[in-house]
PDB file of C-alpha atoms and ligand atoms in Angstrom:
ATOM      1  CA  MET A   1       6.836 -11.389  -0.446  1.00 98.00           C
ATOM      2  CA  LYS A   2       3.335 -10.506  -1.292  1.00 98.00           C
ATOM      3  CA  LEU A   3       1.833  -7.094  -1.824  1.00 98.00           C
ATOM      4  CA  TYR A   4      -2.051  -6.901  -1.105  1.00 98.00           C
ATOM      5  CA  TYR A   5      -3.365  -4.065  -3.220  1.00 98.00           C
ATOM      6  CA  SER A   6      -6.362  -2.551  -4.509  1.00 98.00           C
ATOM      7  CA  LYS A   7      -6.281  -1.057  -8.220  1.00 98.00           C
ATOM      8  CA  GLY A   8      -5.173   2.663  -8.085  1.00 98.00           C
ATOM      9  CA  ALA A   9      -5.395   2.742  -4.305  1.00 98.00           C
ATOM     10  CA  CYS A  10      -2.534   3.878  -1.997  1.00 98.00           C
ATOM     11  CA  SER A  11      -0.972   0.439  -2.211  1.00 98.00           C
ATOM     12  CA  LEU A  12       0.291   1.544  -5.898  1.00 98.00           C
ATOM     13  CA  ALA A  13       2.897   3.732  -4.015  1.00 99.00           C
ATOM     14  CA  VAL A  14       4.390   0.525  -2.505  1.00 99.00           C
ATOM     15  CA  ARG A  15       4.164  -1.232  -6.024  1.00 99.00           C
ATOM     16  CA  ILE A  16       6.194   1.763  -7.290  1.00 99.00           C
ATOM     17  CA  ILE A  17       8.714   1.325  -4.738  1.00 99.00           C
ATOM     18  CA  ILE A  18       9.027  -2.296  -5.145  1.00 99.00           C
ATOM     19  CA  HIS A  19       9.956  -1.550  -8.879  1.00 98.00           C
ATOM     20  CA  GLU A  20      12.220   1.428  -8.158  1.00 98.00           C
ATOM     21  CA  LEU A  21      14.183  -1.469  -6.056  1.00 98.00           C
ATOM     22  CA  ASN A  22      13.886  -3.977  -8.738  1.00 98.00           C
ATOM     23  CA  LEU A  23      12.340  -6.439  -6.036  1.00 98.00           C
ATOM     24  CA  LYS A  24      10.152  -9.629  -6.807  1.00 98.00           C
ATOM     25  CA  ALA A  25       6.943  -9.608  -5.259  1.00 98.00           C
ATOM     26  CA  GLU A  26       3.460 -11.280  -5.642  1.00 98.00           C
ATOM     27  CA  PHE A  27       0.901  -8.775  -6.196  1.00 98.00           C
ATOM     28  CA  ILE A  28      -2.600  -9.927  -4.693  1.00 98.00           C
ATOM     29  CA  SER A  29      -5.598  -7.901  -5.272  1.00 98.00           C
ATOM     30  CA  VAL A  30      -8.393  -7.223  -2.678  1.00 98.00           C
ATOM     31  CA  ASP A  31     -11.846  -6.195  -3.060  1.00 98.00           C
ATOM     32  CA  LEU A  32     -12.355  -3.602  -0.485  1.00 97.00           C
ATOM     33  CA  HIS A  33     -16.047  -3.870  -0.250  1.00 96.00           C
ATOM     34  CA  SER A  34     -16.136  -7.725   0.107  1.00 98.00           C
ATOM     35  CA  LYS A  35     -12.716  -7.978   1.782  1.00 98.00           C
ATOM     36  CA  LYS A  36     -12.015 -10.982  -0.333  1.00 98.00           C
ATOM     37  CA  THR A  37      -8.659 -11.340  -2.000  1.00 98.00           C
ATOM     38  CA  GLU A  38      -8.638 -12.366  -5.712  1.00 98.00           C
ATOM     39  CA  HIS A  39      -8.286 -16.024  -4.305  1.00 97.00           C
ATOM     40  CA  HIS A  40     -11.423 -15.625  -2.315  1.00 98.00           C
ATOM     41  CA  LEU A  41      -9.703 -15.484   0.936  1.00 98.00           C
ATOM     42  CA  ASP A  42     -10.861 -13.358   3.791  1.00 98.00           C
ATOM     43  CA  TYR A  43      -8.429 -10.413   3.676  1.00 98.00           C
ATOM     44  CA  ASN A  44      -9.457  -9.439   7.360  1.00 98.00           C
ATOM     45  CA  GLN A  45      -7.808 -12.488   8.483  1.00 98.00           C
ATOM     46  CA  ILE A  46      -4.595 -11.411   6.778  1.00 98.00           C
ATOM     47  CA  ASN A  47      -4.871  -7.934   7.805  1.00 98.00           C
ATOM     48  CA  ARG A  48      -7.307  -6.942  10.680  1.00 97.00           C
ATOM     49  CA  LYS A  49      -7.281  -3.436   9.450  1.00 98.00           C
ATOM     50  CA  GLY A  50      -8.996  -4.420   6.379  1.00 98.00           C
ATOM     51  CA  SER A  51      -7.345  -1.837   4.535  1.00 98.00           C
ATOM     52  CA  VAL A  52      -4.650  -1.822   1.738  1.00 98.00           C
ATOM     53  CA  ALA A  53      -1.453  -1.825   1.584  1.00 98.00           C
ATOM     54  CA  ALA A  54      -0.264  -4.813   3.333  1.00 98.00           C
ATOM     55  CA  LEU A  55       3.048  -6.472   2.823  1.00 98.00           C
ATOM     56  CA  GLN A  56       3.438 -10.106   3.667  1.00 98.00           C
ATOM     57  CA  LEU A  57       6.900 -11.165   4.279  1.00 98.00           C
ATOM     58  CA  ASP A  58       8.169 -14.701   3.524  1.00 97.00           C
ATOM     59  CA  ASN A  59       8.369 -15.712   7.182  1.00 97.00           C
ATOM     60  CA  GLY A  60       4.542 -14.721   7.314  1.00 97.00           C
ATOM     61  CA  GLU A  61       4.897 -11.466   9.024  1.00 98.00           C
ATOM     62  CA  VAL A  62       2.276  -8.783   7.708  1.00 98.00           C
ATOM     63  CA  LEU A  63       3.273  -5.241   7.702  1.00 98.00           C
ATOM     64  CA  THR A  64       0.770  -2.497   7.196  1.00 98.00           C
ATOM     65  CA  GLU A  65       0.547   1.338   6.730  1.00 98.00           C
ATOM     66  CA  ASN A  66       2.152   2.710   3.598  1.00 98.00           C
ATOM     67  CA  VAL A  67       4.788   4.764   5.274  1.00 98.00           C
ATOM     68  CA  ALA A  68       5.931   1.967   7.229  1.00 98.00           C
ATOM     69  CA  ILE A  69       6.022  -0.493   4.436  1.00 98.00           C
ATOM     70  CA  MET A  70       8.108   1.979   2.407  1.00 98.00           C
ATOM     71  CA  GLN A  71      10.549   2.642   4.998  1.00 98.00           C
ATOM     72  CA  TYR A  72      10.988  -0.997   5.682  1.00 98.00           C
ATOM     73  CA  LEU A  73      11.694  -1.550   1.949  1.00 98.00           C
ATOM     74  CA  ALA A  74      14.029   1.157   1.462  1.00 98.00           C
ATOM     75  CA  ASP A  75      15.936   0.262   4.827  1.00 98.00           C
ATOM     76  CA  THR A  76      16.194  -3.596   4.283  1.00 98.00           C
ATOM     77  CA  ASN A  77      17.406  -2.713   0.487  1.00 98.00           C
ATOM     78  CA  ASN A  78      19.984  -0.028   1.599  1.00 98.00           C
ATOM     79  CA  ALA A  79      18.073   2.217  -0.645  1.00 98.00           C
ATOM     80  CA  THR A  80      19.726   5.342   0.931  1.00 98.00           C
ATOM     81  CA  HIS A  81      18.688   7.268  -2.520  1.00 98.00           C
ATOM     82  CA  LEU A  82      15.002   6.717  -1.364  1.00 98.00           C
ATOM     83  CA  LEU A  83      15.378   7.293   2.190  1.00 98.00           C
ATOM     84  CA  ALA A  84      18.626   8.645   3.685  1.00 98.00           C
ATOM     85  CA  PRO A  85      20.155   6.585   6.802  1.00 98.00           C
ATOM     86  CA  THR A  86      19.302   7.261  10.401  1.00 97.00           C
ATOM     87  CA  LYS A  87      21.068  10.301  11.896  1.00 97.00           C
ATOM     88  CA  ASP A  88      21.371  11.907   8.464  1.00 98.00           C
ATOM     89  CA  TRP A  89      19.175  15.167   8.587  1.00 98.00           C
ATOM     90  CA  LYS A  90      17.615  14.415   5.204  1.00 98.00           C
ATOM     91  CA  ARG A  91      15.999  11.424   6.376  1.00 98.00           C
ATOM     92  CA  TYR A  92      13.803  13.362   8.891  1.00 98.00           C
ATOM     93  CA  ARG A  93      12.854  15.821   6.104  1.00 98.00           C
ATOM     94  CA  THR A  94      11.650  12.677   3.858  1.00 98.00           C
ATOM     95  CA  LEU A  95       9.691  11.403   6.926  1.00 98.00           C
ATOM     96  CA  GLU A  96       8.284  14.854   7.361  1.00 98.00           C
ATOM     97  CA  TRP A  97       6.731  14.660   3.858  1.00 98.00           C
ATOM     98  CA  LEU A  98       5.750  10.980   4.231  1.00 98.00           C
ATOM     99  CA  ASN A  99       3.928  11.975   7.310  1.00 98.00           C
ATOM    100  CA  TYR A 100       2.392  15.047   5.925  1.00 98.00           C
ATOM    101  CA  LEU A 101       1.181  13.180   2.962  1.00 98.00           C
ATOM    102  CA  THR A 102      -0.342  10.130   4.975  1.00 98.00           C
ATOM    103  CA  THR A 103      -2.206  12.356   7.590  1.00 98.00           C
ATOM    104  CA  GLU A 104      -3.094  15.472   5.749  1.00 98.00           C
ATOM    105  CA  ILE A 105      -3.356  14.770   2.074  1.00 98.00           C
ATOM    106  CA  HIS A 106      -4.264  10.891   2.006  1.00 98.00           C
ATOM    107  CA  LYS A 107      -6.897  11.562   4.693  1.00 96.00           C
ATOM    108  CA  GLY A 108      -8.089  14.721   3.271  1.00 96.00           C
ATOM    109  CA  PHE A 109      -9.405  12.530   0.421  1.00 96.00           C
ATOM    110  CA  SER A 110     -11.448  10.078   2.568  1.00 94.00           C
ATOM    111  CA  PRO A 111     -14.696  12.266   2.447  1.00 94.00           C
ATOM    112  CA  PHE A 112     -14.525  12.390  -1.413  1.00 95.00           C
ATOM    113  CA  PHE A 113     -14.350   8.347  -1.443  1.00 94.00           C
ATOM    114  CA  ASN A 114     -16.997   7.912   1.110  1.00 92.00           C
ATOM    115  CA  PRO A 115     -20.463   8.604  -0.128  1.00 91.00           C
ATOM    116  CA  ASN A 116     -21.862   9.071   3.403  1.00 94.00           C
ATOM    117  CA  TYR A 117     -20.369  12.403   3.534  1.00 93.00           C
ATOM    118  CA  PRO A 118     -22.796  15.295   2.644  1.00 93.00           C
ATOM    119  CA  GLN A 119     -21.892  17.029  -0.535  1.00 92.00           C
ATOM    120  CA  GLU A 120     -22.012  20.434   1.029  1.00 94.00           C
ATOM    121  CA  PHE A 121     -19.547  19.460   3.666  1.00 92.00           C
ATOM    122  CA  ARG A 122     -17.093  18.014   1.115  1.00 93.00           C
ATOM    123  CA  GLN A 123     -17.672  21.278  -0.942  1.00 93.00           C
ATOM    124  CA  THR A 124     -17.538  23.838   1.808  1.00 95.00           C
ATOM    125  CA  VAL A 125     -15.162  22.271   4.459  1.00 94.00           C
ATOM    126  CA  MET A 126     -12.933  19.561   2.890  1.00 94.00           C
ATOM    127  CA  LEU A 127     -12.498  20.981  -0.459  1.00 95.00           C
ATOM    128  CA  PRO A 128     -10.728  24.110   0.593  1.00 96.00           C
ATOM    129  CA  THR A 129      -8.787  22.368   3.249  1.00 96.00           C
ATOM    130  CA  LEU A 130      -7.485  19.915   0.819  1.00 97.00           C
ATOM    131  CA  GLU A 131      -6.515  22.753  -1.833  1.00 97.00           C
ATOM    132  CA  ARG A 132      -4.741  24.735   0.794  1.00 97.00           C
ATOM    133  CA  LYS A 133      -2.489  21.521   1.458  1.00 98.00           C
ATOM    134  CA  PHE A 134      -2.055  21.027  -2.030  1.00 98.00           C
ATOM    135  CA  GLN A 135      -0.938  24.733  -2.344  1.00 98.00           C
ATOM    136  CA  LEU A 136       1.829  24.239   0.089  1.00 98.00           C
ATOM    137  CA  ILE A 137       3.324  21.341  -1.865  1.00 98.00           C
ATOM    138  CA  GLU A 138       2.683  23.759  -5.062  1.00 98.00           C
ATOM    139  CA  ASN A 139       4.677  26.506  -3.705  1.00 98.00           C
ATOM    140  CA  HIS A 140       7.414  24.053  -2.495  1.00 98.00           C
ATOM    141  CA  LEU A 141       7.748  22.518  -6.194  1.00 98.00           C
ATOM    142  CA  LYS A 142       8.192  26.056  -7.492  1.00 98.00           C
ATOM    143  CA  ASN A 143      11.914  25.530  -6.767  1.00 97.00           C
ATOM    144  CA  ASN A 144      12.219  21.750  -6.310  1.00 98.00           C
ATOM    145  CA  VAL A 145      11.880  19.032  -9.063  1.00 98.00           C
ATOM    146  CA  TYR A 146      10.988  16.657  -6.346  1.00 98.00           C
ATOM    147  CA  LEU A 147       9.776  16.775  -2.801  1.00 98.00           C
ATOM    148  CA  MET A 148      13.283  16.219  -1.436  1.00 98.00           C
ATOM    149  CA  GLY A 149      14.946  18.583  -3.939  1.00 98.00           C
ATOM    150  CA  GLU A 150      16.762  17.135  -7.004  1.00 97.00           C
ATOM    151  CA  ASN A 151      16.150  13.492  -6.483  1.00 98.00           C
ATOM    152  CA  PHE A 152      13.158  11.335  -6.221  1.00 98.00           C
ATOM    153  CA  THR A 153      12.542   9.652  -2.918  1.00 98.00           C
ATOM    154  CA  LEU A 154       9.881   7.669  -1.018  1.00 98.00           C
ATOM    155  CA  PRO A 155       7.186  10.428  -0.513  1.00 99.00           C
ATOM    156  CA  ASP A 156       7.325  11.279  -4.380  1.00 99.00           C
ATOM    157  CA  ALA A 157       5.558   7.746  -4.947  1.00 99.00           C
ATOM    158  CA  TYR A 158       2.990   8.375  -2.408  1.00 98.00           C
ATOM    159  CA  LEU A 159       2.215  11.811  -3.852  1.00 98.00           C
ATOM    160  CA  PHE A 160       2.103  10.530  -7.242  1.00 98.00           C
ATOM    161  CA  VAL A 161      -0.799   8.150  -6.361  1.00 98.00           C
ATOM    162  CA  MET A 162      -2.720  10.999  -4.665  1.00 98.00           C
ATOM    163  CA  LEU A 163      -2.343  13.182  -7.760  1.00 98.00           C
ATOM    164  CA  ARG A 164      -4.134  10.609  -9.645  1.00 98.00           C
ATOM    165  CA  TRP A 165      -7.008  11.129  -7.413  1.00 98.00           C
ATOM    166  CA  VAL A 166      -7.263  15.185  -7.648  1.00 97.00           C
ATOM    167  CA  VAL A 167      -9.345  15.371 -10.951  1.00 95.00           C
ATOM    168  CA  PRO A 168     -11.478  12.260 -10.834  1.00 95.00           C
ATOM    169  CA  VAL A 169     -12.214  11.954  -7.200  1.00 95.00           C
ATOM    170  CA  ALA A 170     -11.892  15.492  -5.520  1.00 94.00           C
ATOM    171  CA  LYS A 171     -12.795  17.330  -8.859  1.00 94.00           C
ATOM    172  CA  ILE A 172      -9.888  19.753  -8.397  1.00 95.00           C
ATOM    173  CA  SER A 173      -8.429  21.383 -11.680  1.00 95.00           C
ATOM    174  CA  PHE A 174      -4.768  21.365 -12.001  1.00 96.00           C
ATOM    175  CA  GLU A 175      -5.009  24.820 -13.573  1.00 96.00           C
ATOM    176  CA  LYS A 176      -4.327  26.215 -10.105  1.00 94.00           C
ATOM    177  CA  PHE A 177      -1.366  24.011  -9.495  1.00 98.00           C
ATOM    178  CA  PRO A 178       0.919  24.367 -12.474  1.00 98.00           C
ATOM    179  CA  ASN A 179       4.097  22.986 -10.598  1.00 98.00           C
ATOM    180  CA  LEU A 180       2.295  20.130  -9.333  1.00 98.00           C
ATOM    181  CA  ASN A 181       1.087  19.267 -12.870  1.00 98.00           C
ATOM    182  CA  ARG A 182       4.540  19.498 -14.282  1.00 98.00           C
ATOM    183  CA  TYR A 183       5.566  17.323 -11.439  1.00 98.00           C
ATOM    184  CA  PHE A 184       2.862  14.802 -11.940  1.00 98.00           C
ATOM    185  CA  GLU A 185       3.280  14.587 -15.841  1.00 98.00           C
ATOM    186  CA  ALA A 186       7.299  14.189 -15.167  1.00 98.00           C
ATOM    187  CA  LEU A 187       6.589  11.446 -12.764  1.00 98.00           C
ATOM    188  CA  LYS A 188       4.345   9.567 -15.317  1.00 98.00           C
ATOM    189  CA  LYS A 189       7.338   8.960 -17.467  1.00 98.00           C
ATOM    190  CA  ARG A 190       9.357   7.108 -14.699  1.00 98.00           C
ATOM    191  CA  GLU A 191      10.092   3.601 -15.431  1.00 98.00           C
ATOM    192  CA  ALA A 192       8.809   2.149 -12.139  1.00 98.00           C
ATOM    193  CA  ILE A 193       5.638   4.342 -12.378  1.00 98.00           C
ATOM    194  CA  GLN A 194       4.864   3.121 -15.944  1.00 98.00           C
ATOM    195  CA  LEU A 195       5.296  -0.324 -15.091  1.00 98.00           C
ATOM    196  CA  SER A 196       3.248  -0.176 -11.932  1.00 98.00           C
ATOM    197  CA  LEU A 197       0.423   1.626 -13.870  1.00 98.00           C
ATOM    198  CA  LYS A 198       0.507  -1.059 -16.513  1.00 98.00           C
ATOM    199  CA  GLU A 199       0.470  -3.854 -14.153  1.00 98.00           C
ATOM    200  CA  GLU A 200      -2.838  -2.235 -12.453  1.00 98.00           C
ATOM    201  CA  ASN A 201      -4.420  -1.622 -16.018  1.00 98.00           C
ATOM    202  CA  LEU A 202      -4.092   2.091 -15.288  1.00 98.00           C
ATOM    203  CA  ALA A 203      -1.742   3.162 -18.313  1.00 86.00           C
TER     204      ALA A 203
HETATM  205  N1  GSH B   1      -3.428   4.264   7.522  1.00 96.70           N
HETATM  206  C1  GSH B   1      -3.422   3.315   6.343  1.00 96.70           C
HETATM  207  C2  GSH B   1      -4.768   3.809   5.439  1.00 96.70           C
HETATM  208  C3  GSH B   1      -4.656   3.087   4.199  1.00 96.70           C
HETATM  209  C4  GSH B   1      -5.934   3.266   3.541  1.00 96.70           C
HETATM  210  O1  GSH B   1      -6.637   4.200   3.786  1.00 96.70           O
HETATM  211  N2  GSH B   1      -6.225   2.461   2.340  1.00 96.70           N
HETATM  212  C5  GSH B   1      -7.675   2.595   1.676  1.00 96.70           C
HETATM  213  C6  GSH B   1      -7.125   2.451   0.119  1.00 96.70           C
HETATM  214  S1  GSH B   1      -6.127   4.018  -0.360  1.00 96.70           S
HETATM  215  C7  GSH B   1      -8.384   1.447   2.171  1.00 96.70           C
HETATM  216  O2  GSH B   1      -8.044   0.199   2.053  1.00 96.70           O
HETATM  217  N3  GSH B   1      -9.628   1.560   2.222  1.00 96.70           N
HETATM  218  C8  GSH B   1     -10.657   0.709   2.632  1.00 96.70           C
HETATM  219  C9  GSH B   1     -10.772   0.520   4.011  1.00 96.70           C
HETATM  220  O3  GSH B   1      -9.898   0.843   4.857  1.00 96.70           O
HETATM  221  O4  GSH B   1     -11.694  -0.336   4.178  1.00 96.70           O
HETATM  222  C10 GSH B   1      -2.223   3.464   5.530  1.00 96.70           C
HETATM  223  O5  GSH B   1      -1.747   4.576   5.633  1.00 96.70           O
HETATM  224  O6  GSH B   1      -1.691   2.808   5.204  1.00 96.70           O
END
């Protein structure tokens, strides 16, 4: 299989899960501005959405959307430690986190990546909204090591990627979020995360 990624982008979460599962994959970098792959192919022809991540299976199928790809990888590798099986209540709690991260947190960062948003709108509207959402996670992590309690699961990989954006992209200080900071620092020590960061030259 092939993972189409961009350095430090949300596709890093899928790379982390690939390494958590010790899977073999080819990693193909995409320039999100020109929409060209590192092999000079038109990425829009591979993924009509033009965004990363995209996972191309050996049968040619291309799966997009981070949360769908992560679920696919966990389910097809019987990784019930990363995502509980269907009908298990914990699965739906994990999916609840994944959905919150992708719709509320990930997309909450979009205006900070897009230079067309007015700076004042970012500061007065988007920043307080994002901080309020991080506060919810901060409170949750007061009594939980990971999002799902004692064990690392799929949404932790996703949240890790977005925590990398907190200071440089949104210019939010971790001072207000000591639990998130502790969680972020602990995740950086995880083997699959260290390997993923090294591979994207982010270490
Ligand atoms: N809904 C998609 C969004 C993915 C997304 O926003 N990817 C960003 C990088 S973090 C991207 O490729 N942006 C460039 C673009 O969409 O043209 C998902 O959750 O996977």
